[in-house]
Amino acid sequence: MTDTTPAAFIAAERFEQALQTANSHFHAARFDACLTTCQQIIAAYEHHPDALLRVGELLLSFGFLSAARACFKDACQRSPADVRPVVNLANLAREAGDHAECRRLTTALLAHLPDHPVIRRNALASLEYDAAVSAAERLAHATAWGEWAVAKAGGLRARPDLSALESEASSQGRPLRVGYISADFCQHTVGLFVKDVLAAHRPENVQAFAYHAGRGNDWVTSAIRTACSWRDAAALDDIALAALIRADAIDVLVDLSGHTGGSRLTVFAHRAAPVQVSWLGYFATTGLAVTDAVLLDEWHAPAGTEAQFVEPIVRLPGGRFCYVPVPFAPPLVAPLPCLANGYITFGCFNNTAKLNAGVYALWAKLLHAVPTARLVLKWRTFHDAALCQSVRAIFAAHGIAPERIDLRVASFHADMLTEYADIDIALDPFPFSGGLTSCEALWSGVPVVTWPQSQVVSRQTFAFLSAIGLPELAAQGPDGADEYLRIAVALAEDRPRLQALREGLRERMRRSRLCDVTAFTRTLEQTLLSLAQKFVVRSL
């Protein structure tokens, strides 16, 4: 029974105020004050599992892994039947790069709660980070999820009629009605990639709708709101959201989340629109047979990639992404730092979930091959002292002195972009490569060395490099690790080439299809219209 006494109400109000204070400290870069406030909350509410869970989730989102782990484990002991702390422990293990532990916890959760949508979703997304999982395993898990989602939606449903599109388009010139669903219409990778595309849609070609399944609300959210018809969808269940989409007469429904956080992919199992497409926010098959296409390109999806997907692959000419730099990006590219430092600085600003034993081992070999070089790693989880110690110990075990490894914590996006002034060469992790991170490095004049493999998610940076005419920075030979090492060492030893790249990368990007939002959007519009017309013909 919920305690509704005045004292309980006051305690709850104070708890929320304390959480807000911790949040404010973090976003003002007062990290010590943030952690101290969280520790005070834990001390005051140590007997309340829900409070421990909430503060643990806040700590995890800020990168304080050890403190978050302690909260979740305490919550588990105080409320053994509650699976939420275990779900968070699995997410924490993934963020720390401990994919074996993430897989162990997720497997146990699925055995206990096979119908839990968040657990199933998290399990699929986590597989993409795990280098020990085979392509066949990922496909099997995704296919099983798709069958489960369709069954939960009441079974396969007939495709809604699209014949009205042909009659209305011919008589009235009606634009294609396209709905985009995401929980990330905010300053998130997806929001940053999609906002300019939505603004570039020609009204006579596409009437765009954004179904916002998240709670984020910032300058990106405002930009998207003004570019299309906006729908708040976070409070709607699948049936209600599917009904809203049908009421909006959407012709093509585009998922931008896949199995990432806040996904509403289960709405697609209800056949909410005549044509359903996966694009942008995910990097593997959705597993849903009722998805009519996944939009990729020739670099992300070379011949044979079809074997990894339930959906048909449609390759967008020129690339599946379009990059527009944020308005607060530094207006000028900083000078090449090695000229002043006298040594090369490698760097990676990617999520630590993408770092694994193979990545660390190869980067250690590179540091041995370039013995004066330094390595900068930056992510919010480096707020955690235990993780920092672990990473330094890994490099030390490979013979790399700790002072050559610079571990940097979270910062404002604008401040993070200025830190590329410290980096000569960016190193892409594998098998999960950089996305927006790679684009921002390149825009900052920093070449990125990458190793495209069989997974689509491993080929993102390769696609960007190919689009701007620098595929030679990708290790494409049969001995990928050796080729990666060769490319990085050659760059480090060729200061004139590094200088030329530093000075020319931004203009090279500006001239490329990667940064041509108008051309990209016209291609996207034509692709979506062609898909719709294909099914109009079938329905007549």
Coordinates of C-alpha atoms in Angstrom, one line a residue:
M1 CA 0.0 0.0 0.0
T2 CA 1.3 3.5 -0.9
D3 CA 2.0 5.7 2.1
T4 CA -0.1 8.9 1.6
T5 CA 0.5 10.6 4.9
P6 CA 1.6 14.2 5.0
A7 CA 5.0 13.1 6.3
A8 CA 5.5 10.7 3.3
F9 CA 4.4 13.5 0.9
I10 CA 7.0 15.9 2.3
A11 CA 9.7 13.2 2.2
A12 CA 8.8 12.5 -1.5
E13 CA 8.9 16.2 -2.3
R14 CA 12.3 16.6 -0.7
F15 CA 13.6 13.5 -2.5
E16 CA 12.5 15.0 -5.9
Q17 CA 14.1 18.3 -5.0
A18 CA 17.4 16.6 -4.1
L19 CA 17.4 14.7 -7.3
Q20 CA 16.9 17.9 -9.2
T21 CA 19.7 19.5 -7.3
A22 CA 22.1 16.6 -8.3
N23 CA 20.9 17.0 -11.9
S24 CA 21.6 20.7 -11.8
H25 CA 25.1 20.2 -10.4
F26 CA 26.0 17.8 -13.1
H27 CA 24.7 19.9 -16.0
A28 CA 26.7 22.9 -14.5
A29 CA 29.8 20.7 -14.6
R30 CA 29.9 20.6 -10.7
F31 CA 30.7 16.9 -10.8
D32 CA 32.0 16.6 -7.2
A33 CA 28.9 18.4 -5.9
C34 CA 26.7 16.2 -8.0
L35 CA 28.2 13.0 -6.5
T36 CA 28.1 14.4 -3.0
T37 CA 24.4 15.2 -3.3
C38 CA 23.7 11.7 -4.6
Q39 CA 25.5 10.2 -1.7
Q40 CA 23.5 12.3 0.7
I41 CA 20.3 11.1 -0.9
I42 CA 21.4 7.5 -0.6
A43 CA 22.2 8.0 3.1
A44 CA 18.8 9.5 3.7
Y45 CA 16.8 7.0 1.7
E46 CA 18.9 3.8 2.2
H47 CA 15.9 1.8 3.3
H48 CA 13.7 2.7 0.3
P49 CA 14.4 0.5 -2.8
D50 CA 12.5 2.8 -5.2
A51 CA 14.6 5.8 -4.1
L52 CA 17.8 3.7 -4.4
L53 CA 16.7 2.7 -7.9
R54 CA 16.0 6.3 -9.0
V55 CA 19.3 7.7 -7.7
G56 CA 21.2 4.8 -9.2
E57 CA 19.6 5.5 -12.6
L58 CA 20.7 9.1 -12.3
L59 CA 24.2 8.1 -11.3
L60 CA 24.4 5.7 -14.3
S61 CA 23.3 8.4 -16.7
F62 CA 26.1 10.6 -15.4
G63 CA 28.7 7.9 -15.6
F64 CA 29.3 7.3 -11.9
L65 CA 29.3 3.5 -12.4
S66 CA 30.5 2.3 -9.1
A67 CA 28.1 4.4 -7.1
A68 CA 25.2 3.4 -9.4
R69 CA 26.2 -0.3 -9.1
A70 CA 26.1 -0.1 -5.3
C71 CA 22.6 1.5 -5.4
F72 CA 21.3 -1.3 -7.7
K73 CA 22.8 -4.1 -5.7
D74 CA 21.3 -2.6 -2.5
A75 CA 17.9 -2.3 -4.1
C76 CA 18.2 -5.9 -5.2
Q77 CA 18.7 -7.0 -1.7
R78 CA 15.9 -4.9 -0.3
S79 CA 13.4 -5.9 -3.0
P80 CA 14.5 -9.2 -4.5
A81 CA 11.3 -9.6 -6.6
D82 CA 11.9 -6.3 -8.4
V83 CA 13.7 -6.9 -11.7
R84 CA 14.4 -3.2 -12.4
P85 CA 17.7 -3.1 -10.5
V86 CA 18.9 -6.1 -12.4
V87 CA 17.9 -4.5 -15.8
N88 CA 20.0 -1.5 -14.8
L89 CA 22.9 -3.7 -13.7
A90 CA 22.9 -5.2 -17.2
N91 CA 22.8 -1.8 -18.8
L92 CA 25.7 -0.7 -16.5
A93 CA 27.8 -3.7 -17.5
R94 CA 27.3 -2.8 -21.2
E95 CA 28.3 0.8 -20.6
A96 CA 31.5 -0.4 -18.8
G97 CA 32.3 -2.7 -21.8
D98 CA 31.7 -5.9 -19.7
H99 CA 29.6 -7.6 -22.4
A100 CA 30.0 -11.1 -20.9
E101 CA 28.4 -9.8 -17.6
C102 CA 25.7 -7.9 -19.6
R103 CA 24.9 -11.1 -21.6
R104 CA 24.8 -13.2 -18.4
L105 CA 22.4 -10.9 -16.6
T106 CA 20.2 -10.4 -19.7
T107 CA 19.9 -14.1 -20.3
A108 CA 18.8 -14.7 -16.7
L109 CA 16.3 -11.9 -17.0
L110 CA 14.8 -13.3 -20.2
A111 CA 14.5 -16.7 -18.7
H112 CA 12.5 -15.2 -15.8
L113 CA 10.5 -12.7 -17.8
P114 CA 10.4 -13.7 -21.5
D115 CA 7.6 -11.3 -22.3
H116 CA 9.1 -8.2 -20.8
P117 CA 9.4 -5.7 -23.7
V118 CA 12.2 -3.6 -22.2
I119 CA 14.3 -6.6 -21.3
R120 CA 13.8 -8.1 -24.8
R121 CA 14.7 -4.7 -26.4
N122 CA 17.8 -4.2 -24.3
A123 CA 19.0 -7.7 -25.1
L124 CA 18.9 -7.1 -28.8
A125 CA 20.6 -3.7 -28.7
S126 CA 23.3 -5.1 -26.4
L127 CA 24.2 -7.9 -28.9
E128 CA 25.4 -5.3 -31.4
Y129 CA 28.2 -4.2 -29.0
D130 CA 29.3 -7.8 -28.1
A131 CA 32.1 -9.0 -30.3
A132 CA 31.6 -12.6 -29.0
V133 CA 28.2 -12.9 -30.6
S134 CA 27.9 -14.3 -34.2
A135 CA 25.8 -12.8 -37.0
A136 CA 23.6 -16.0 -36.9
E137 CA 22.9 -15.5 -33.2
R138 CA 22.0 -11.8 -33.7
L139 CA 19.6 -12.7 -36.6
A140 CA 18.0 -15.6 -34.7
H141 CA 17.3 -13.3 -31.6
A142 CA 15.9 -10.5 -33.8
T143 CA 13.7 -12.9 -35.7
A144 CA 12.4 -14.4 -32.5
W145 CA 11.6 -10.9 -31.3
G146 CA 9.7 -10.1 -34.5
E147 CA 7.6 -13.2 -34.1
W148 CA 6.9 -12.4 -30.5
A149 CA 5.9 -8.8 -31.3
V150 CA 3.5 -9.8 -34.0
A151 CA 2.0 -12.5 -31.7
K152 CA 1.6 -9.9 -28.9
A153 CA -0.2 -7.5 -31.4
G154 CA -2.7 -10.2 -32.2
G155 CA -1.1 -11.9 -35.2
L156 CA -0.3 -10.7 -38.7
R157 CA -2.6 -8.0 -40.1
A158 CA -3.5 -7.1 -43.6
R159 CA -1.7 -4.1 -45.1
P160 CA -3.9 -1.0 -45.0
D161 CA -5.1 0.1 -48.4
L162 CA -2.9 2.6 -50.3
S163 CA -5.1 3.1 -53.3
A164 CA -6.3 6.4 -52.0
L165 CA -2.7 7.7 -52.4
E166 CA -2.9 7.2 -56.2
S167 CA -6.3 8.7 -56.7
E168 CA -5.7 11.7 -54.4
A169 CA -2.2 12.3 -55.8
S170 CA -3.5 12.2 -59.4
S171 CA -6.5 14.4 -58.7
Q172 CA -5.2 16.8 -56.1
G173 CA -1.5 16.5 -56.1
R174 CA -1.5 15.3 -52.5
P175 CA 2.0 14.9 -51.0
L176 CA 3.2 11.7 -49.5
R177 CA 2.3 11.6 -45.8
V178 CA 5.4 10.3 -43.9
G179 CA 5.4 9.7 -40.2
Y180 CA 8.7 9.5 -38.2
I181 CA 8.7 7.8 -34.8
S182 CA 11.5 8.3 -32.3
A183 CA 12.2 8.8 -28.6
D184 CA 15.2 10.9 -29.6
F185 CA 13.8 14.1 -31.1
C186 CA 16.3 16.1 -29.0
Q187 CA 20.0 16.8 -28.8
H188 CA 20.8 13.1 -29.5
T189 CA 22.5 11.5 -32.4
V190 CA 19.2 10.8 -34.1
G191 CA 17.7 14.2 -33.5
L192 CA 20.8 15.9 -34.8
F193 CA 20.9 13.8 -37.9
V194 CA 17.2 14.1 -38.8
K195 CA 16.3 17.7 -37.9
D196 CA 17.6 19.2 -41.1
V197 CA 16.2 16.5 -43.3
L198 CA 12.7 17.2 -41.8
A199 CA 13.2 20.9 -42.5
A200 CA 14.3 20.2 -46.1
H201 CA 11.2 18.2 -47.1
R202 CA 9.4 20.0 -49.9
P203 CA 5.7 20.4 -48.7
E204 CA 4.5 19.5 -52.2
N205 CA 6.5 16.2 -52.0
V206 CA 6.1 15.2 -48.3
Q207 CA 4.0 16.1 -45.4
A208 CA 6.0 15.0 -42.5
F209 CA 4.8 14.0 -39.0
A210 CA 7.0 13.5 -36.0
Y211 CA 5.7 11.1 -33.3
H212 CA 7.8 11.9 -30.2
A213 CA 8.0 8.9 -27.9
G214 CA 10.5 10.5 -25.5
R215 CA 10.5 13.2 -22.9
G216 CA 13.5 15.3 -24.2
N217 CA 12.8 18.9 -25.0
D218 CA 15.6 21.2 -26.1
W219 CA 16.7 23.3 -29.1
V220 CA 16.6 20.3 -31.4
T221 CA 13.1 19.4 -30.3
S222 CA 12.0 23.0 -31.1
A223 CA 13.6 22.9 -34.5
I224 CA 11.8 19.6 -35.3
R225 CA 8.5 20.9 -34.0
T226 CA 8.6 23.8 -36.4
A227 CA 9.6 21.6 -39.4
C228 CA 6.6 19.2 -39.4
S229 CA 3.3 18.1 -37.8
W230 CA 4.2 17.3 -34.2
R231 CA 2.6 14.6 -32.1
D232 CA 3.4 13.8 -28.4
A233 CA 3.3 10.0 -28.2
A234 CA 5.1 9.2 -25.0
A235 CA 1.9 8.6 -23.0
L236 CA 0.1 6.6 -25.7
D237 CA 0.2 2.8 -25.6
D238 CA 0.7 0.8 -28.8
I239 CA -3.0 0.6 -29.7
A240 CA -3.6 4.3 -29.1
L241 CA -0.5 5.3 -31.1
A242 CA -1.4 3.0 -34.0
A243 CA -4.9 4.6 -34.0
L244 CA -3.4 8.1 -34.1
I245 CA -1.1 7.2 -37.0
R246 CA -4.1 5.7 -38.9
A247 CA -6.2 8.8 -38.1
D248 CA -3.3 11.0 -39.6
A249 CA -3.6 8.9 -42.8
I250 CA 0.1 8.1 -42.8
D251 CA 1.3 6.5 -46.0
V252 CA 4.8 5.6 -44.9
L253 CA 5.8 5.1 -41.3
V254 CA 9.6 5.4 -40.6
D255 CA 11.1 4.0 -37.4
L256 CA 14.2 5.8 -36.2
S257 CA 14.9 3.8 -33.0
G258 CA 15.0 0.1 -33.8
H259 CA 15.7 -1.6 -30.4
T260 CA 17.4 1.3 -28.7
G261 CA 16.0 3.1 -25.7
G262 CA 12.4 4.4 -25.9
S263 CA 11.7 2.4 -29.0
R264 CA 8.1 2.1 -30.2
L265 CA 8.9 -0.6 -32.8
T266 CA 6.0 -2.8 -31.4
V267 CA 3.6 -0.3 -32.9
F268 CA 4.8 -1.5 -36.3
A269 CA 3.6 -5.0 -35.4
H270 CA 0.1 -3.5 -35.4
R271 CA 0.5 -2.5 -39.1
A272 CA -0.1 1.1 -38.2
A273 CA 0.6 2.3 -41.8
P274 CA 0.5 0.8 -45.3
V275 CA 4.3 1.0 -45.8
Q276 CA 6.7 0.6 -42.9
V277 CA 10.4 1.4 -43.0
S278 CA 13.5 1.2 -40.7
W279 CA 16.0 4.0 -41.0
L280 CA 18.8 6.0 -39.3
G281 CA 18.5 5.2 -35.6
Y282 CA 19.3 1.4 -35.7
F283 CA 22.1 -0.6 -37.2
A284 CA 20.7 -4.1 -37.7
T285 CA 17.6 -6.0 -38.6
T286 CA 14.5 -5.1 -36.5
G287 CA 13.4 -8.8 -36.9
L288 CA 9.9 -7.6 -38.0
A289 CA 8.7 -9.3 -41.2
V290 CA 6.1 -6.5 -41.5
T291 CA 8.8 -4.0 -42.0
D292 CA 8.9 -3.3 -45.8
A293 CA 12.4 -2.0 -46.1
V294 CA 15.5 -1.0 -44.2
L295 CA 17.3 2.0 -45.8
L296 CA 21.1 1.5 -46.0
D297 CA 23.7 2.2 -48.7
E298 CA 26.3 0.4 -50.7
W299 CA 29.0 1.0 -48.0
H300 CA 27.0 -0.1 -45.1
A301 CA 25.4 -3.0 -47.0
P302 CA 27.7 -4.6 -49.6
A303 CA 26.5 -7.6 -51.5
G304 CA 25.5 -10.4 -49.2
T305 CA 24.3 -8.2 -46.3
E306 CA 20.8 -9.4 -47.1
A307 CA 21.6 -12.5 -45.1
Q308 CA 21.7 -10.4 -41.9
F309 CA 18.2 -8.9 -42.4
V310 CA 14.6 -10.0 -42.2
E311 CA 13.6 -6.8 -44.1
P312 CA 14.4 -6.1 -47.8
I313 CA 17.4 -3.8 -48.1
V314 CA 17.0 -0.6 -50.1
R315 CA 20.3 1.2 -50.8
L316 CA 20.2 5.0 -50.8
P317 CA 22.6 6.3 -53.5
G318 CA 25.1 8.7 -51.8
G319 CA 24.7 7.3 -48.3
R320 CA 22.1 6.6 -45.6
F321 CA 23.2 9.6 -43.5
C322 CA 23.3 13.3 -44.0
Y323 CA 25.5 15.4 -41.7
V324 CA 25.0 19.0 -40.8
P325 CA 27.3 20.4 -38.1
V326 CA 25.8 21.8 -34.9
P327 CA 25.6 25.6 -34.9
F328 CA 28.0 25.8 -32.0
A329 CA 30.8 23.9 -33.7
P330 CA 34.1 25.8 -33.7
P331 CA 34.0 28.1 -36.7
L332 CA 37.7 27.4 -37.6
V333 CA 39.7 24.2 -37.5
A334 CA 42.4 24.2 -34.8
P335 CA 46.0 23.9 -35.7
L336 CA 47.5 20.4 -35.9
P337 CA 48.6 19.7 -32.3
C338 CA 51.6 17.5 -33.0
L339 CA 53.4 20.5 -34.6
A340 CA 53.4 22.2 -31.2
N341 CA 53.6 19.1 -29.0
G342 CA 56.3 17.3 -30.9
Y343 CA 54.3 14.0 -30.6
I344 CA 51.2 12.4 -32.0
T345 CA 48.0 12.3 -30.0
F346 CA 45.5 9.6 -30.9
G347 CA 41.9 10.0 -29.6
C348 CA 38.5 8.3 -29.3
F349 CA 35.5 10.1 -28.0
N350 CA 33.1 7.1 -28.3
N351 CA 31.0 5.4 -25.8
T352 CA 33.0 3.0 -23.6
A353 CA 30.4 0.3 -24.4
K354 CA 32.2 0.1 -27.8
L355 CA 35.6 -0.6 -26.2
N356 CA 36.6 -4.3 -25.8
A357 CA 39.7 -6.5 -25.3
G358 CA 40.4 -6.5 -29.0
V359 CA 40.2 -2.7 -29.3
Y360 CA 42.5 -2.2 -26.3
A361 CA 45.0 -4.8 -27.6
L362 CA 45.3 -3.2 -31.1
W363 CA 45.5 0.3 -29.7
A364 CA 48.3 -0.8 -27.4
K365 CA 50.2 -2.3 -30.4
L366 CA 49.8 1.1 -32.1
L367 CA 51.2 2.9 -29.1
H368 CA 54.2 0.6 -29.1
A369 CA 54.6 1.2 -32.8
V370 CA 54.5 5.0 -32.3
P371 CA 56.4 5.1 -28.9
T372 CA 56.1 8.8 -28.3
A373 CA 52.4 9.0 -29.0
R374 CA 49.6 9.6 -26.4
L375 CA 46.0 8.3 -26.4
V376 CA 43.0 10.4 -25.3
L377 CA 39.8 8.6 -24.4
K378 CA 36.7 10.6 -23.5
W379 CA 33.3 9.5 -22.3
R380 CA 31.1 10.2 -19.3
T381 CA 31.9 6.9 -17.7
F382 CA 35.4 8.1 -17.0
H383 CA 33.8 9.9 -14.0
D384 CA 34.1 6.5 -12.4
A385 CA 37.5 6.0 -10.7
A386 CA 37.3 2.2 -10.8
L387 CA 36.7 2.2 -14.6
C388 CA 39.6 4.5 -15.1
Q389 CA 41.9 2.3 -13.0
S390 CA 40.7 -0.8 -14.9
V391 CA 41.4 0.8 -18.3
R392 CA 44.9 2.0 -17.3
A393 CA 45.6 -1.5 -15.9
I394 CA 44.6 -3.0 -19.2
F395 CA 47.1 -0.8 -21.1
A396 CA 49.7 -1.4 -18.4
A397 CA 49.3 -5.2 -19.0
H398 CA 50.1 -4.5 -22.6
G399 CA 53.2 -2.6 -21.6
I400 CA 51.8 1.0 -22.0
A401 CA 52.8 3.4 -19.3
P402 CA 49.7 5.0 -17.5
E403 CA 50.9 8.6 -18.3
R404 CA 50.4 7.9 -22.0
I405 CA 46.7 7.4 -21.4
D406 CA 44.5 10.5 -20.9
L407 CA 41.0 9.6 -19.7
R408 CA 38.6 12.6 -19.9
V409 CA 35.1 13.0 -18.4
A410 CA 31.9 14.4 -19.8
S411 CA 31.6 18.0 -20.9
F412 CA 29.1 20.2 -22.8
H413 CA 28.8 19.3 -26.4
A414 CA 30.3 22.6 -27.5
D415 CA 33.3 22.1 -25.1
M416 CA 33.8 18.5 -26.3
L417 CA 34.1 19.7 -29.9
T418 CA 36.9 22.1 -28.9
E419 CA 38.8 19.2 -27.5
Y420 CA 39.4 17.9 -31.0
A421 CA 42.1 20.6 -31.0
D422 CA 44.1 18.2 -28.9
I423 CA 43.7 15.2 -31.3
D424 CA 45.9 14.5 -34.4
I425 CA 44.3 11.2 -35.4
A426 CA 41.0 9.6 -34.3
L427 CA 40.8 5.9 -33.7
D428 CA 37.5 4.1 -34.5
P429 CA 36.4 1.3 -32.2
F430 CA 35.3 -2.1 -33.6
P431 CA 33.0 -3.9 -34.2
F432 CA 30.7 -1.0 -33.2
S433 CA 32.1 2.1 -35.0
G434 CA 31.5 5.7 -34.5
G435 CA 28.5 7.6 -36.0
L436 CA 28.0 11.2 -35.2
T437 CA 31.3 11.1 -33.3
S438 CA 33.2 10.3 -36.5
C439 CA 31.4 13.0 -38.5
E440 CA 32.4 15.6 -35.8
A441 CA 36.0 14.4 -35.8
L442 CA 36.2 14.8 -39.5
W443 CA 34.5 18.2 -39.4
S444 CA 37.2 19.2 -36.9
G445 CA 40.0 18.2 -39.3
V446 CA 40.8 15.0 -37.6
P447 CA 41.2 11.9 -39.8
V448 CA 39.5 8.7 -38.5
V449 CA 41.1 5.3 -38.9
T450 CA 38.4 2.5 -39.1
W451 CA 38.0 -1.2 -39.6
P452 CA 34.8 -2.1 -41.4
Q453 CA 33.7 -5.6 -40.7
S454 CA 30.5 -7.6 -41.5
Q455 CA 28.1 -5.9 -39.2
V456 CA 26.4 -2.8 -40.6
V457 CA 27.2 -1.0 -37.4
S458 CA 30.9 -1.6 -38.0
R459 CA 30.8 0.2 -41.3
Q460 CA 29.5 3.6 -40.4
T461 CA 32.8 5.5 -40.4
F462 CA 33.8 3.6 -43.6
A463 CA 30.6 5.0 -45.2
F464 CA 31.5 8.6 -44.2
L465 CA 35.0 8.2 -45.4
S466 CA 33.9 6.8 -48.7
A467 CA 31.3 9.6 -49.2
I468 CA 34.1 12.2 -48.8
G469 CA 36.6 10.3 -51.0
L470 CA 38.9 8.9 -48.3
P471 CA 38.3 5.2 -48.2
E472 CA 42.0 4.5 -47.9
L473 CA 41.6 5.3 -44.1
A474 CA 39.6 2.1 -43.7
A475 CA 41.3 -1.3 -43.2
Q476 CA 39.6 -3.3 -45.9
G477 CA 42.1 -6.1 -46.5
P478 CA 41.9 -9.7 -45.3
D479 CA 44.2 -8.9 -42.3
G480 CA 42.1 -6.1 -40.9
A481 CA 44.0 -5.6 -37.6
D482 CA 47.3 -5.4 -39.4
E483 CA 45.9 -3.0 -42.0
Y484 CA 44.4 -0.7 -39.3
L485 CA 47.8 -0.6 -37.6
R486 CA 49.6 0.2 -40.9
I487 CA 47.2 3.0 -41.8
A488 CA 47.5 4.6 -38.3
V489 CA 51.3 4.4 -38.2
A490 CA 51.7 5.7 -41.7
L491 CA 49.5 8.7 -40.8
A492 CA 51.4 9.4 -37.6
E493 CA 54.7 9.4 -39.5
D494 CA 53.5 11.7 -42.3
R495 CA 53.2 15.1 -40.9
P496 CA 52.7 16.9 -44.2
R497 CA 49.7 14.6 -45.0
L498 CA 48.2 15.2 -41.6
Q499 CA 48.6 18.9 -42.1
A500 CA 46.9 18.7 -45.5
L501 CA 44.0 16.7 -44.0
R502 CA 43.7 19.1 -41.1
E503 CA 43.4 22.0 -43.5
G504 CA 41.2 20.3 -46.1
L505 CA 38.8 17.9 -44.4
R506 CA 36.1 20.5 -43.6
E507 CA 35.9 21.8 -47.1
R508 CA 36.1 18.3 -48.5
M509 CA 33.0 17.5 -46.4
R510 CA 31.2 20.6 -47.4
R511 CA 31.6 19.6 -51.1
S512 CA 30.5 16.0 -50.6
R513 CA 27.1 14.4 -50.7
L514 CA 27.5 13.6 -47.0
C515 CA 26.7 17.3 -46.2
D516 CA 24.3 18.0 -49.0
V517 CA 21.0 18.0 -47.1
T518 CA 18.9 19.1 -50.0
A519 CA 20.2 16.4 -52.3
F520 CA 19.9 13.8 -49.6
T521 CA 16.3 14.7 -48.8
R522 CA 15.2 14.6 -52.4
T523 CA 16.7 11.1 -52.7
L524 CA 14.9 10.1 -49.5
E525 CA 11.6 11.5 -50.7
Q526 CA 11.9 9.7 -54.0
T527 CA 12.8 6.4 -52.3
L528 CA 9.8 6.6 -49.9
L529 CA 7.5 7.5 -52.8
S530 CA 8.8 4.6 -54.9
L531 CA 8.1 2.2 -52.0
A532 CA 4.6 3.6 -51.6
Q533 CA 3.9 3.4 -55.3
K534 CA 5.1 -0.2 -55.3
F535 CA 2.5 -1.2 -52.8
V536 CA -0.2 1.0 -54.4
V537 CA 0.2 -1.1 -57.5
R538 CA 0.0 -4.3 -55.5
S539 CA -3.2 -3.2 -53.7
L540 CA -5.1 -2.3 -56.9

